[in-house]
Amino acid sequence: MTDPRESSDPGKQQCGMASHARAGFLAQAGSTLLACFSAETHVCVEANAAFARLAGVPEDALVGQHLSRVFEPECLALVTPFMHHALEDRQEHLFELGMRDAAGSVRDFDVSLLPYAPGDTVLVLCMVMHEVTRFRAMARMAHEAAARLHRFMDASTEGIVFQRDGVIVDANPALARLLGYVGQDIIGLRVIDFVSPDYRDIVIGKFHANIVNSPYEVTLLHRDGYDIPVELVSSNIEFDGEMLRMTLVRDIRARRAAERRMRELAERDGLTGLYNRRMFLEQLPARIAGLTESEQTAALLFIDLDRFKQVNDRYGHAQGDRLLQTVGRELLAFLTPGDIAGRMGGDEFAVLLTGIQPEAARHRAQALLARLQAALNATGLTEMAYASIGVALFPNHGQTADTLRRQADQAMYLAKAQGGNAVRLYAPAG
């Protein structure tokens, strides 16, 4: 009696035979490695050409070989436990295997170990091996590149941050330290939250415009609330298979301090901290022009230390420098917003008092003289160190910087000629 599942149709039988033939062809000609081993003896009972090429032997020579002749000891140590598991649970087992081919190169495979048990007993263990050498190499390269990047990030003194859609996904220790955080505390936080409010529109604009490799300066917020000036340079980089925004964060506080110091050296007198002669003479015309536009009054004071040469001659230049520094400190403390002071050279100084009424100018100058005299007395040179002050009023005595300078200088020399330690207001001749 014919099994109803079997067909007597010759056409179907031919299709079945052709299907088996195609399967056999694919098994032999394909790149997938196939090998079957006796579950009892661990002897190879079948293998395709790809597996034989890996082993470096002809197919017919491979059949009948024990596992220990097919796999090197280190590979066999990996394969054997999975064979035991497959015999016990009759389930497919998946694992990774690296094998050395006939040329001596190590190749990587994903292995599927299938137990063949048509009845109650496993007869054959079939290995299906797919080569993944290239993909594993690419993965290793990516992993090594990521590891190198992280080593660089950890070693860098500059802050480095990776962001996705404005959210921090990675950052190095230098950035965390710069912002006052520890370790990975900033991961998952929004980048913009670390930017000072005045600069957030700039950062957002650069991000949306996809500006890369173009340094710009902003201010970040430290965890304790104070500002940190930094320079940012952003670029787009593929990392772990996705495109991220990478930003280098350079702390420019030292640079800013150096720039301020350079400006001070160019603008300030190194001994007293006041404007130097050049800077005071540059500032004076602009201040006078501003006073003219706002219809304000002012007073220009020229100050000279009386008998300063005698101090230097008797006590030395170190004592003289201390006197000059004392005058510088007192002048800076005396100024109000809008006023400027400078050392014009040697023991001569100039002060512009803005917004002061003419009738109050003499009183203000006398108050300054009293302040200076008290400070000079504190140096122990009461009999030798004192000052003379000449005053010229704007706009009463002159409406240009040059005119006021000549008049204040003239008034100062008149004060010295009258014995010094005095204030003299400029008075036109006649």
GROMACS .gro file of C-alpha atoms in nm, residues 170-409:
model
  240
  170ASP     CA    1   3.034   6.110   2.637
  171ALA     CA    2   3.288   6.348   2.790
  172ASN     CA    3   3.642   6.327   2.917
  173PRO     CA    4   3.762   6.390   3.274
  174ALA     CA    5   3.918   6.724   3.179
  175LEU     CA    6   3.577   6.866   3.086
  176ALA     CA    7   3.415   6.735   3.402
  177ARG     CA    8   3.692   6.893   3.612
  178LEU     CA    9   3.662   7.222   3.424
  179LEU     CA   10   3.291   7.240   3.504
  180GLY     CA   11   3.333   7.126   3.865
  181TYR     CA   12   3.190   6.776   3.823
  182VAL     CA   13   3.330   6.430   3.893
  183GLY     CA   14   3.362   6.143   3.647
  184GLN     CA   15   3.060   6.083   3.427
  185ASP     CA   16   2.817   6.304   3.621
  186ILE     CA   17   2.747   6.520   3.317
  187ILE     CA   18   2.650   6.231   3.086
  188GLY     CA   19   2.285   6.264   2.985
  189LEU     CA   20   2.264   6.635   3.064
  190ARG     CA   21   2.192   6.904   2.804
  191VAL     CA   22   2.491   7.086   2.661
  192ILE     CA   23   2.314   7.421   2.657
  193ASP     CA   24   2.261   7.408   3.035
  194PHE     CA   25   2.637   7.454   3.081
  195VAL     CA   26   2.647   7.768   2.863
  196SER     CA   27   2.604   8.112   3.020
  197PRO     CA   28   2.267   8.264   2.923
  198ASP     CA   29   2.429   8.551   2.728
  199TYR     CA   30   2.595   8.301   2.492
  200ARG     CA   31   2.324   8.038   2.445
  201ASP     CA   32   2.183   8.189   2.124
  202ILE     CA   33   2.534   8.188   1.974
  203VAL     CA   34   2.591   7.820   2.057
  204ILE     CA   35   2.245   7.718   1.931
  205GLY     CA   36   2.301   7.914   1.609
  206LYS     CA   37   2.637   7.745   1.546
  207PHE     CA   38   2.479   7.404   1.608
  208HIS     CA   39   2.184   7.454   1.374
  209ALA     CA   40   2.406   7.605   1.105
  210ASN     CA   41   2.636   7.302   1.141
  211ILE     CA   42   2.942   7.527   1.174
  212VAL     CA   43   3.250   7.302   1.203
  213ASN     CA   44   3.623   7.360   1.259
  214SER     CA   45   3.565   7.728   1.329
  215PRO     CA   46   3.681   7.836   1.678
  216TYR     CA   47   3.465   8.079   1.872
  217GLU     CA   48   3.461   8.202   2.231
  218VAL     CA   49   3.179   8.168   2.483
  219THR     CA   50   3.140   8.151   2.859
  220LEU     CA   51   3.048   7.830   3.042
  221LEU     CA   52   2.896   7.797   3.388
  222HIS     CA   53   3.091   7.624   3.663
  223ARG     CA   54   2.895   7.408   3.903
  224ASP     CA   55   2.960   7.670   4.172
  225GLY     CA   56   2.801   7.942   3.959
  226TYR     CA   57   3.097   8.139   3.826
  227ASP     CA   58   3.181   8.195   3.458
  228ILE     CA   59   3.459   8.021   3.268
  229PRO     CA   60   3.571   8.176   2.936
  230VAL     CA   61   3.641   7.902   2.682
  231GLU     CA   62   3.706   7.851   2.313
  232LEU     CA   63   3.493   7.592   2.133
  233VAL     CA   64   3.579   7.402   1.814
  234SER     CA   65   3.314   7.159   1.689
  235SER     CA   66   3.312   6.888   1.422
  236ASN     CA   67   3.093   6.597   1.319
  237ILE     CA   68   3.238   6.252   1.374
  238GLU     CA   69   3.113   5.897   1.327
  239PHE     CA   70   3.143   5.713   1.657
  240ASP     CA   71   3.014   5.362   1.728
  241GLY     CA   72   2.819   5.364   1.404
  242GLU     CA   73   2.639   5.695   1.453
  243MET     CA   74   2.712   6.057   1.370
  244LEU     CA   75   2.781   6.270   1.677
  245ARG     CA   76   2.881   6.629   1.737
  246MET     CA   77   3.227   6.647   1.895
  247THR     CA   78   3.342   6.970   2.059
  248LEU     CA   79   3.686   7.060   2.194
  249VAL     CA   80   3.662   7.293   2.493
  250ARG     CA   81   3.972   7.504   2.563
  251ASP     CA   82   4.000   7.692   2.891
  252ILE     CA   83   4.118   8.041   2.790
  253ARG     CA   84   4.138   8.199   3.136
  254ALA     CA   85   4.518   8.195   3.123
  255ARG     CA   86   4.509   8.343   2.773
  256ARG     CA   87   4.269   8.616   2.883
  257ALA     CA   88   4.490   8.692   3.184
  258ALA     CA   89   4.795   8.715   2.958
  259GLU     CA   90   4.605   8.946   2.721
  260ARG     CA   91   4.500   9.165   3.012
  261ARG     CA   92   4.858   9.171   3.132
  262MET     CA   93   4.980   9.274   2.787
  263ARG     CA   94   4.722   9.553   2.776
  264GLU     CA   95   4.825   9.665   3.122
  265LEU     CA   96   5.190   9.670   3.019
  266ALA     CA   97   5.095   9.882   2.718
  267GLU     CA   98   4.853  10.110   2.906
  268ARG     CA   99   4.963  10.115   3.269
  269ASP     CA  100   5.260  10.246   3.458
  270GLY     CA  101   5.437   9.941   3.598
  271LEU     CA  102   5.520  10.104   3.932
  272THR     CA  103   5.192  10.271   4.029
  273GLY     CA  104   4.922  10.092   3.827
  274LEU     CA  105   4.796  10.426   3.688
  275TYR     CA  106   4.767  10.501   3.319
  276ASN     CA  107   5.108  10.571   3.169
  277ARG     CA  108   5.176  10.904   3.001
  278ARG     CA  109   5.091  10.779   2.651
  279MET     CA  110   4.759  10.626   2.754
  280PHE     CA  111   4.652  10.924   2.965
  281LEU     CA  112   4.724  11.164   2.680
  282GLU     CA  113   4.525  10.936   2.444
  283GLN     CA  114   4.230  10.919   2.684
  284LEU     CA  115   4.214  11.289   2.770
  285PRO     CA  116   4.090  11.428   2.431
  286ALA     CA  117   3.822  11.159   2.404
  287ARG     CA  118   3.701  11.232   2.759
  288ILE     CA  119   3.693  11.606   2.688
  289ALA     CA  120   3.492  11.545   2.369
  290GLY     CA  121   3.245  11.334   2.565
  291LEU     CA  122   3.208  11.607   2.826
  292THR     CA  123   3.139  11.861   2.551
  293GLU     CA  124   2.860  11.647   2.404
  294SER     CA  125   2.699  11.588   2.743
  295GLU     CA  126   2.754  11.951   2.852
  296GLN     CA  127   2.934  11.841   3.168
  297THR     CA  128   3.206  12.021   3.358
  298ALA     CA  129   3.540  11.881   3.476
  299ALA     CA  130   3.869  11.968   3.642
  300LEU     CA  131   4.219  11.865   3.532
  301LEU     CA  132   4.470  11.833   3.818
  302PHE     CA  133   4.847  11.826   3.774
  303ILE     CA  134   5.035  11.694   4.079
  304ASP     CA  135   5.406  11.713   4.153
  305LEU     CA  136   5.588  11.574   4.458
  306ASP     CA  137   5.793  11.847   4.621
  307ARG     CA  138   6.156  11.772   4.710
  308PHE     CA  139   6.131  11.426   4.557
  309LYS     CA  140   6.488  11.451   4.428
  310GLN     CA  141   6.614  11.504   4.782
  311VAL     CA  142   6.433  11.190   4.897
  312ASN     CA  143   6.603  10.986   4.624
  313ASP     CA  144   6.942  11.140   4.700
  314ARG     CA  145   6.923  11.087   5.078
  315TYR     CA  146   6.729  10.761   5.109
  316GLY     CA  147   6.780  10.595   4.773
  317HIS     CA  148   6.559  10.512   4.478
  318ALA     CA  149   6.388  10.224   4.660
  319GLN     CA  150   6.238  10.472   4.909
  320GLY     CA  151   6.148  10.700   4.619
  321ASP     CA  152   5.967  10.417   4.443
  322ARG     CA  153   5.770  10.345   4.761
  323LEU     CA  154   5.658  10.708   4.770
  324LEU     CA  155   5.544  10.689   4.408
  325GLN     CA  156   5.352  10.368   4.480
  326THR     CA  157   5.188  10.536   4.779
  327VAL     CA  158   5.070  10.822   4.559
  328GLY     CA  159   4.942  10.578   4.298
  329ARG     CA  160   4.734  10.388   4.556
  330GLU     CA  161   4.586  10.706   4.698
  331LEU     CA  162   4.493  10.843   4.355
  332LEU     CA  163   4.322  10.518   4.255
  333ALA     CA  164   4.126  10.519   4.581
  334PHE     CA  165   4.030  10.887   4.529
  335LEU     CA  166   3.880  10.842   4.181
  336THR     CA  167   3.507  10.816   4.121
  337PRO     CA  168   3.340  10.657   3.815
  338GLY     CA  169   3.434  10.851   3.504
  339ASP     CA  170   3.759  10.988   3.650
  340ILE     CA  171   4.104  10.888   3.520
  341ALA     CA  172   4.456  10.928   3.660
  342GLY     CA  173   4.801  10.882   3.512
  343ARG     CA  174   5.168  10.907   3.592
  344MET     CA  175   5.314  11.159   3.351
  345GLY     CA  176   5.673  11.068   3.431
  346GLY     CA  177   5.911  11.096   3.724
  347ASP     CA  178   5.717  11.239   4.018
  348GLU     CA  179   5.441  11.408   3.813
  349PHE     CA  180   5.081  11.287   3.800
  350ALA     CA  181   4.756  11.400   3.636
  351VAL     CA  182   4.392  11.346   3.734
  352LEU     CA  183   4.075  11.427   3.539
  353LEU     CA  184   3.774  11.473   3.767
  354THR     CA  185   3.451  11.461   3.564
  355GLY     CA  186   3.110  11.602   3.647
  356ILE     CA  187   3.250  11.838   3.911
  357GLN     CA  188   3.124  12.194   3.941
  358PRO     CA  189   3.382  12.478   3.919
  359GLU     CA  190   3.316  12.599   4.274
  360ALA     CA  191   3.374  12.249   4.412
  361ALA     CA  192   3.696  12.179   4.218
  362ARG     CA  193   3.929  12.361   4.459
  363HIS     CA  194   3.775  12.186   4.761
  364ARG     CA  195   3.812  11.849   4.593
  365ALA     CA  196   4.175  11.923   4.508
  366GLN     CA  197   4.245  12.028   4.867
  367ALA     CA  198   4.085  11.706   4.992
  368LEU     CA  199   4.317  11.514   4.764
  369LEU     CA  200   4.619  11.708   4.889
  370ALA     CA  201   4.525  11.628   5.250
  371ARG     CA  202   4.487  11.262   5.163
  372LEU     CA  203   4.825  11.252   4.991
  373GLN     CA  204   4.995  11.436   5.275
  374ALA     CA  205   4.857  11.193   5.533
  375ALA     CA  206   4.981  10.896   5.328
  376LEU     CA  207   5.323  11.054   5.274
  377ASN     CA  208   5.352  11.136   5.645
  378ALA     CA  209   5.292  10.769   5.721
  379THR     CA  210   5.615  10.689   5.536
  380GLY     CA  211   5.816  10.878   5.802
  381LEU     CA  212   5.931  11.152   5.564
  382THR     CA  213   5.712  11.429   5.703
  383GLU     CA  214   5.968  11.703   5.653
  384MET     CA  215   6.065  11.609   5.302
  385ALA     CA  216   5.767  11.463   5.115
  386TYR     CA  217   5.468  11.669   5.018
  387ALA     CA  218   5.285  11.771   4.701
  388SER     CA  219   5.173  12.065   4.491
  389ILE     CA  220   4.854  12.059   4.281
  390GLY     CA  221   4.754  12.281   3.988
  391VAL     CA  222   4.391  12.289   3.871
  392ALA     CA  223   4.237  12.389   3.536
  393LEU     CA  224   3.859  12.391   3.484
  394PHE     CA  225   3.663  12.271   3.183
  395PRO     CA  226   3.513  12.455   3.003
  396ASN     CA  227   3.589  12.773   3.202
  397HIS     CA  228   3.965  12.775   3.144
  398GLY     CA  229   3.982  12.584   2.816
  399GLN     CA  230   3.784  12.356   2.586
  400THR     CA  231   4.062  12.134   2.449
  401ALA     CA  232   4.286  11.879   2.611
  402ASP     CA  233   4.606  12.061   2.512
  403THR     CA  234   4.485  12.393   2.654
  404LEU     CA  235   4.380  12.237   2.985
  405ARG     CA  236   4.713  12.055   3.018
  406ARG     CA  237   4.912  12.377   2.974
  407GLN     CA  238   4.693  12.561   3.221
  408ALA     CA  239   4.699  12.289   3.489
  409ASP     CA  240   5.077  12.259   3.449
   0.00000   0.00000   0.00000
